[in-house]
Amino acid sequence: MENRRFYSHGKLLITGEYLVLDGAQALALPTKYGQDMQVSLCEKPAIIWRSMEVDGTVWMEERFSVNRIVDGGIENSDSDYLKTLLRILGAAAKANPHFFKSSQGYCIETRLEFPRLWGLGTSSTLINNIAQWVGIDAFQLLEDSFGGSGYDIACAQHDTAVLYTKTACGPLVEAVELKPVFSQYLYFVYLNQKQSSKDGIARYRNFSGDITSKRDEINAITKRLLQVTELDELELLLEQHETIIASVIGMPKIKDLKFPDFPGAIKSLGAWGGDFVLVTAKKNPQAYFKAKGFETVLSYDSMIL
């Protein structure tokens, strides 16, 4: 076997955060930044694994026997990174029992195209790459290892925007063309902290209101977003979306909390309170956000495929 290379795109969830878990149709965008994985055979029956940051820094380097994958051997002394990796590889081995053979070893090197803390899908891109390598379904591998809605796997596999719906019969993924005529007025700002999705989901699960009606409202916004041609209308839709999600998870809107004087719209993406926000601005807002300590301001066209 010659060296094999696998690649997956990162992700940003534009609409449907949290409610996507209960069947909302979510609009998600694959990013220009992703993760690369290269696999080659090793002479010894072991896995030699190196994971690198975008700058080439090695953030995980592990060596372990293939038998640990097959037998599910996670030990207390293992690093958190290794425990996560073994959980994914163990689920992959169960899905394809004939793939991992104790007599065959692999040298594997992964490299991110974005800083890990950005929250663009370090885990989802890895899961999709491993699924490609082992020859199994990536959505099932996600379900068997981490769980989640799966929209990030859809982004990993597509180079266009996707409409994603989680159903009892499996994921529905529809590739859609989304090229906003006003994309020059859209920016993504990193809020300097990787937010815990688990915490956000826990708050969402505490909502005692009518999830179905909230889901229907979000679905209507998603549909309109695909047809919007004016920046003013987009800003109105983003504000409506923020208001709905704020009511569901019981948290203040990020604009009210941190940027009340900003003239454009600001929408949280994914887990609220961290990661990236989507910003509308008639002129580059970099100076505004840098003055508040947020250095990473990326244009829509530089971030999105």
CSV table of C-alpha atoms in Angstrom, one decimal:
chain,number,residue,atom,x,y,z
A,1,MET,CA,0.0,0.0,0.0
A,2,GLU,CA,1.3,3.4,-1.0
A,3,ASN,CA,0.8,6.4,1.2
A,4,ARG,CA,-2.9,7.3,1.3
A,5,ARG,CA,-4.2,10.8,2.0
A,6,PHE,CA,-7.6,11.7,3.3
A,7,TYR,CA,-9.1,15.2,3.7
A,8,SER,CA,-12.2,16.7,5.4
A,9,HIS,CA,-13.5,20.2,5.5
A,10,GLY,CA,-14.2,22.2,8.7
A,11,LYS,CA,-17.7,23.5,9.6
A,12,LEU,CA,-19.8,26.4,10.7
A,13,LEU,CA,-23.4,26.0,11.7
A,14,ILE,CA,-25.4,29.1,10.5
A,15,THR,CA,-28.9,28.2,11.6
A,16,GLY,CA,-30.5,25.6,13.8
A,17,GLU,CA,-28.1,25.3,16.6
A,18,TYR,CA,-29.4,23.0,19.4
A,19,LEU,CA,-32.7,22.5,17.6
A,20,VAL,CA,-30.9,20.5,14.9
A,21,LEU,CA,-30.8,17.7,17.6
A,22,ASP,CA,-34.6,17.6,17.4
A,23,GLY,CA,-35.1,17.6,13.7
A,24,ALA,CA,-34.7,21.3,12.7
A,25,GLN,CA,-33.4,21.8,9.2
A,26,ALA,CA,-30.0,23.5,9.7
A,27,LEU,CA,-28.0,25.5,7.3
A,28,ALA,CA,-24.3,24.6,7.6
A,29,LEU,CA,-21.2,25.8,5.7
A,30,PRO,CA,-18.0,23.9,5.0
A,31,THR,CA,-14.9,26.0,5.5
A,32,LYS,CA,-11.8,26.4,3.4
A,33,TYR,CA,-9.9,25.1,6.5
A,34,GLY,CA,-10.0,21.4,7.2
A,35,GLN,CA,-7.8,18.5,8.3
A,36,ASP,CA,-5.5,16.3,6.4
A,37,MET,CA,-4.6,12.7,7.3
A,38,GLN,CA,-1.9,10.6,5.7
A,39,VAL,CA,-1.5,6.9,6.3
A,40,SER,CA,1.4,4.6,5.4
A,41,LEU,CA,2.3,1.0,6.4
A,42,CYS,CA,4.7,0.4,9.3
A,43,GLU,CA,6.9,-2.7,9.6
A,44,LYS,CA,5.9,-3.4,13.2
A,45,PRO,CA,2.3,-4.2,14.3
A,46,ALA,CA,1.7,-0.9,16.0
A,47,ILE,CA,0.0,2.4,15.4
A,48,ILE,CA,2.4,5.4,15.4
A,49,TRP,CA,0.3,8.5,15.5
A,50,ARG,CA,1.3,12.2,15.2
A,51,SER,CA,-1.2,15.1,15.1
A,52,MET,CA,0.0,18.5,14.2
A,53,GLU,CA,-1.3,22.0,14.6
A,54,VAL,CA,-1.6,24.4,11.6
A,55,ASP,CA,1.9,25.7,12.4
A,56,GLY,CA,3.5,22.2,12.4
A,57,THR,CA,3.6,21.9,16.2
A,58,VAL,CA,2.9,18.3,17.3
A,59,TRP,CA,0.1,18.3,19.8
A,60,MET,CA,-0.4,14.6,20.1
A,61,GLU,CA,2.2,11.8,19.6
A,62,GLU,CA,1.3,8.3,20.6
A,63,ARG,CA,2.4,4.7,19.9
A,64,PHE,CA,0.2,1.8,20.8
A,65,SER,CA,-0.5,-1.8,19.6
A,66,VAL,CA,-3.2,-2.6,17.1
A,67,ASN,CA,-4.6,-5.1,19.6
A,68,ARG,CA,-5.6,-2.2,21.8
A,69,ILE,CA,-8.0,-1.0,19.0
A,70,VAL,CA,-9.5,-4.4,18.5
A,71,ASP,CA,-9.8,-5.2,22.2
A,72,GLY,CA,-11.0,-1.7,23.3
A,73,GLY,CA,-8.1,-1.4,25.7
A,74,ILE,CA,-8.3,2.1,27.2
A,75,GLU,CA,-6.2,2.5,30.4
A,76,ASN,CA,-6.5,5.1,33.1
A,77,SER,CA,-2.9,6.2,32.4
A,78,ASP,CA,-3.7,7.1,28.8
A,79,SER,CA,-3.9,10.8,28.0
A,80,ASP,CA,-7.3,12.3,27.3
A,81,TYR,CA,-6.3,12.6,23.6
A,82,LEU,CA,-5.3,8.9,23.4
A,83,LYS,CA,-8.6,7.8,25.1
A,84,THR,CA,-10.6,9.8,22.5
A,85,LEU,CA,-8.6,8.4,19.6
A,86,LEU,CA,-8.9,4.8,20.9
A,87,ARG,CA,-12.7,5.3,21.3
A,88,ILE,CA,-13.0,6.4,17.7
A,89,LEU,CA,-10.7,3.7,16.4
A,90,GLY,CA,-12.4,1.0,18.5
A,91,ALA,CA,-15.8,2.0,17.1
A,92,ALA,CA,-14.3,1.9,13.6
A,93,ALA,CA,-12.9,-1.6,14.3
A,94,LYS,CA,-16.4,-2.8,15.3
A,95,ALA,CA,-17.9,-1.4,12.2
A,96,ASN,CA,-15.3,-3.1,10.0
A,97,PRO,CA,-14.0,-6.1,12.0
A,98,HIS,CA,-11.7,-7.3,9.2
A,99,PHE,CA,-9.8,-4.0,8.8
A,100,PHE,CA,-7.4,-4.0,11.7
A,101,LYS,CA,-5.1,-7.0,11.7
A,102,SER,CA,-2.7,-7.5,14.6
A,103,SER,CA,0.1,-8.2,12.2
A,104,GLN,CA,-0.2,-4.9,10.4
A,105,GLY,CA,0.9,-1.5,11.6
A,106,TYR,CA,0.3,2.0,10.4
A,107,CYS,CA,2.1,5.3,10.6
A,108,ILE,CA,-0.5,8.1,10.6
A,109,GLU,CA,0.0,11.8,10.5
A,110,THR,CA,-2.8,14.4,10.7
A,111,ARG,CA,-2.5,18.1,10.2
A,112,LEU,CA,-5.0,20.8,10.9
A,113,GLU,CA,-5.4,23.9,8.7
A,114,PHE,CA,-6.9,25.9,11.5
A,115,PRO,CA,-6.0,26.4,15.2
A,116,ARG,CA,-7.6,23.7,17.3
A,117,LEU,CA,-9.3,26.3,19.6
A,118,TRP,CA,-11.2,27.7,16.7
A,119,GLY,CA,-13.8,25.0,17.0
A,120,LEU,CA,-14.1,24.3,13.3
A,121,GLY,CA,-14.2,20.6,13.7
A,122,THR,CA,-11.1,19.0,15.0
A,123,SER,CA,-13.0,15.9,16.0
A,124,SER,CA,-15.5,15.8,13.1
A,125,THR,CA,-12.8,16.1,10.4
A,126,LEU,CA,-10.8,13.3,12.2
A,127,ILE,CA,-13.8,11.0,12.4
A,128,ASN,CA,-14.6,11.6,8.7
A,129,ASN,CA,-11.0,10.9,7.7
A,130,ILE,CA,-10.9,7.7,9.7
A,131,ALA,CA,-14.2,6.6,8.3
A,132,GLN,CA,-12.8,7.1,4.7
A,133,TRP,CA,-9.7,5.1,5.6
A,134,VAL,CA,-11.5,2.2,7.2
A,135,GLY,CA,-14.3,2.2,4.6
A,136,ILE,CA,-17.2,2.8,6.9
A,137,ASP,CA,-20.1,5.3,7.3
A,138,ALA,CA,-18.9,8.4,9.0
A,139,PHE,CA,-22.3,9.3,10.4
A,140,GLN,CA,-22.5,5.9,12.1
A,141,LEU,CA,-18.9,6.3,13.4
A,142,LEU,CA,-19.8,9.6,14.9
A,143,GLU,CA,-22.9,8.1,16.6
A,144,ASP,CA,-20.9,5.1,17.9
A,145,SER,CA,-18.1,7.3,19.3
A,146,PHE,CA,-19.1,10.8,20.2
A,147,GLY,CA,-22.8,11.2,19.3
A,148,GLY,CA,-24.2,14.5,18.0
A,149,SER,CA,-26.4,15.8,15.3
A,150,GLY,CA,-24.0,15.0,12.4
A,151,TYR,CA,-24.1,18.3,10.5
A,152,ASP,CA,-20.4,18.6,11.0
A,153,ILE,CA,-19.8,15.3,9.2
A,154,ALA,CA,-22.0,16.6,6.3
A,155,CYS,CA,-19.8,19.6,6.1
A,156,ALA,CA,-16.7,17.5,6.2
A,157,GLN,CA,-17.9,15.6,3.1
A,158,HIS,CA,-19.2,18.6,1.0
A,159,ASP,CA,-17.7,21.6,-0.8
A,160,THR,CA,-21.0,23.5,-0.9
A,161,ALA,CA,-23.5,24.7,1.7
A,162,VAL,CA,-25.7,22.0,3.1
A,163,LEU,CA,-29.2,21.8,4.5
A,164,TYR,CA,-29.0,19.1,7.2
A,165,THR,CA,-31.8,17.3,9.0
A,166,LYS,CA,-31.4,14.6,11.6
A,167,THR,CA,-34.2,12.1,11.3
A,168,ALA,CA,-35.1,8.8,13.0
A,169,CYS,CA,-34.1,7.1,9.7
A,170,GLY,CA,-30.8,8.8,9.4
A,171,PRO,CA,-29.4,12.1,8.2
A,172,LEU,CA,-30.9,14.0,5.3
A,173,VAL,CA,-28.3,16.1,3.5
A,174,GLU,CA,-29.1,18.4,0.7
A,175,ALA,CA,-26.3,20.3,-1.1
A,176,VAL,CA,-27.4,23.9,-1.8
A,177,GLU,CA,-25.8,26.8,-3.6
A,178,LEU,CA,-25.3,29.8,-1.3
A,179,LYS,CA,-23.4,32.7,-2.7
A,180,PRO,CA,-24.7,35.9,-0.9
A,181,VAL,CA,-24.5,38.9,-3.2
A,182,PHE,CA,-23.5,40.9,-0.1
A,183,SER,CA,-20.8,38.5,1.1
A,184,GLN,CA,-18.3,41.4,1.3
A,185,TYR,CA,-20.3,42.6,4.3
A,186,LEU,CA,-20.1,39.4,6.2
A,187,TYR,CA,-17.4,38.5,8.7
A,188,PHE,CA,-16.5,35.8,11.2
A,189,VAL,CA,-15.0,36.9,14.5
A,190,TYR,CA,-13.4,34.4,17.0
A,191,LEU,CA,-14.4,35.1,20.6
A,192,ASN,CA,-11.1,33.7,22.1
A,193,GLN,CA,-12.6,30.7,23.8
A,194,LYS,CA,-13.7,27.3,22.7
A,195,GLN,CA,-17.2,26.8,24.1
A,196,SER,CA,-18.4,23.5,25.5
A,197,SER,CA,-21.1,22.1,23.3
A,198,LYS,CA,-22.1,19.7,26.1
A,199,ASP,CA,-22.9,22.6,28.4
A,200,GLY,CA,-25.0,24.3,25.8
A,201,ILE,CA,-26.9,21.2,25.0
A,202,ALA,CA,-27.6,20.6,28.7
A,203,ARG,CA,-29.1,24.1,28.9
A,204,TYR,CA,-31.2,23.4,25.8
A,205,ARG,CA,-32.5,20.1,27.3
A,206,ASN,CA,-33.8,22.1,30.3
A,207,PHE,CA,-36.2,24.1,28.1
A,208,SER,CA,-39.7,23.3,29.1
A,209,GLY,CA,-41.6,25.1,26.3
A,210,ASP,CA,-42.9,24.0,22.9
A,211,ILE,CA,-39.8,22.8,21.0
A,212,THR,CA,-41.9,22.0,17.9
A,213,SER,CA,-43.0,25.6,17.4
A,214,LYS,CA,-39.5,26.9,18.0
A,215,ARG,CA,-38.2,24.3,15.4
A,216,ASP,CA,-40.8,25.5,12.9
A,217,GLU,CA,-39.8,29.1,13.4
A,218,ILE,CA,-36.1,28.2,12.8
A,219,ASN,CA,-37.0,26.2,9.7
A,220,ALA,CA,-38.8,29.2,8.3
A,221,ILE,CA,-35.8,31.4,8.9
A,222,THR,CA,-33.5,28.9,7.3
A,223,LYS,CA,-35.7,28.8,4.2
A,224,ARG,CA,-35.8,32.6,3.9
A,225,LEU,CA,-32.0,32.9,4.4
A,226,LEU,CA,-31.5,30.9,1.2
A,227,GLN,CA,-33.6,33.4,-0.7
A,228,VAL,CA,-32.5,36.7,0.9
A,229,THR,CA,-31.1,39.4,-1.5
A,230,GLU,CA,-30.8,42.4,0.8
A,231,LEU,CA,-28.4,42.9,3.7
A,232,ASP,CA,-31.1,44.6,5.8
A,233,GLU,CA,-33.4,41.5,5.5
A,234,LEU,CA,-30.5,39.2,6.4
A,235,GLU,CA,-29.8,41.2,9.6
A,236,LEU,CA,-33.5,41.0,10.6
A,237,LEU,CA,-33.5,37.2,10.1
A,238,LEU,CA,-30.3,36.8,12.1
A,239,GLU,CA,-31.8,38.9,15.0
A,240,GLN,CA,-34.9,36.8,14.9
A,241,HIS,CA,-32.9,33.6,15.1
A,242,GLU,CA,-30.9,34.9,18.0
A,243,THR,CA,-34.0,35.8,19.9
A,244,ILE,CA,-35.5,32.3,19.4
A,245,ILE,CA,-32.4,30.5,20.6
A,246,ALA,CA,-31.9,32.9,23.5
A,247,SER,CA,-35.4,32.0,24.7
A,248,VAL,CA,-34.7,28.3,24.3
A,249,ILE,CA,-31.4,28.1,26.2
A,250,GLY,CA,-32.0,30.9,28.7
A,251,MET,CA,-28.9,32.9,27.8
A,252,PRO,CA,-28.5,36.5,26.7
A,253,LYS,CA,-27.7,37.3,23.1
A,254,ILE,CA,-24.0,37.7,22.5
A,255,LYS,CA,-24.5,41.2,21.0
A,256,ASP,CA,-26.4,42.4,24.1
A,257,LEU,CA,-23.8,40.9,26.3
A,258,LYS,CA,-20.6,42.0,24.7
A,259,PHE,CA,-21.2,44.3,21.7
A,260,PRO,CA,-24.3,46.5,22.4
A,261,ASP,CA,-22.8,49.4,20.5
A,262,PHE,CA,-22.0,47.5,17.4
A,263,PRO,CA,-24.0,48.9,14.4
A,264,GLY,CA,-24.5,45.6,12.5
A,265,ALA,CA,-26.0,42.2,13.3
A,266,ILE,CA,-24.1,39.6,15.4
A,267,LYS,CA,-25.1,36.0,15.5
A,268,SER,CA,-23.6,33.2,17.6
A,269,LEU,CA,-22.7,30.1,15.7
A,270,GLY,CA,-22.8,26.6,17.2
A,271,ALA,CA,-22.3,26.5,21.0
A,272,TRP,CA,-23.3,30.0,22.3
A,273,GLY,CA,-20.9,32.2,24.0
A,274,GLY,CA,-17.7,31.0,22.3
A,275,ASP,CA,-16.1,30.0,19.1
A,276,PHE,CA,-17.1,32.2,16.1
A,277,VAL,CA,-19.9,34.7,15.6
A,278,LEU,CA,-21.2,35.9,12.2
A,279,VAL,CA,-21.1,39.7,11.8
A,280,THR,CA,-22.6,42.0,9.3
A,281,ALA,CA,-20.7,45.3,8.6
A,282,LYS,CA,-20.7,47.8,5.8
A,283,LYS,CA,-17.0,48.5,6.4
A,284,ASN,CA,-14.3,46.1,7.8
A,285,PRO,CA,-15.0,45.8,11.5
A,286,GLN,CA,-11.6,44.6,12.4
A,287,ALA,CA,-10.6,47.8,14.3
A,288,TYR,CA,-13.8,47.6,16.4
A,289,PHE,CA,-13.2,44.0,17.5
A,290,LYS,CA,-9.5,44.4,18.0
A,291,ALA,CA,-10.1,47.3,20.3
A,292,LYS,CA,-12.2,44.9,22.4
A,293,GLY,CA,-9.5,42.2,22.4
A,294,PHE,CA,-10.7,40.0,19.6
A,295,GLU,CA,-7.9,39.7,17.0
A,296,THR,CA,-9.3,37.1,14.7
A,297,VAL,CA,-11.6,38.7,12.1
A,298,LEU,CA,-12.1,36.8,8.9
A,299,SER,CA,-14.1,37.8,5.8
A,300,TYR,CA,-16.8,35.4,4.6
A,301,ASP,CA,-15.0,34.8,1.4
A,302,SER,CA,-11.8,33.9,3.1
A,303,MET,CA,-13.5,31.4,5.4
A,304,ILE,CA,-16.2,29.7,3.4
A,305,LEU,CA,-15.8,27.4,0.4
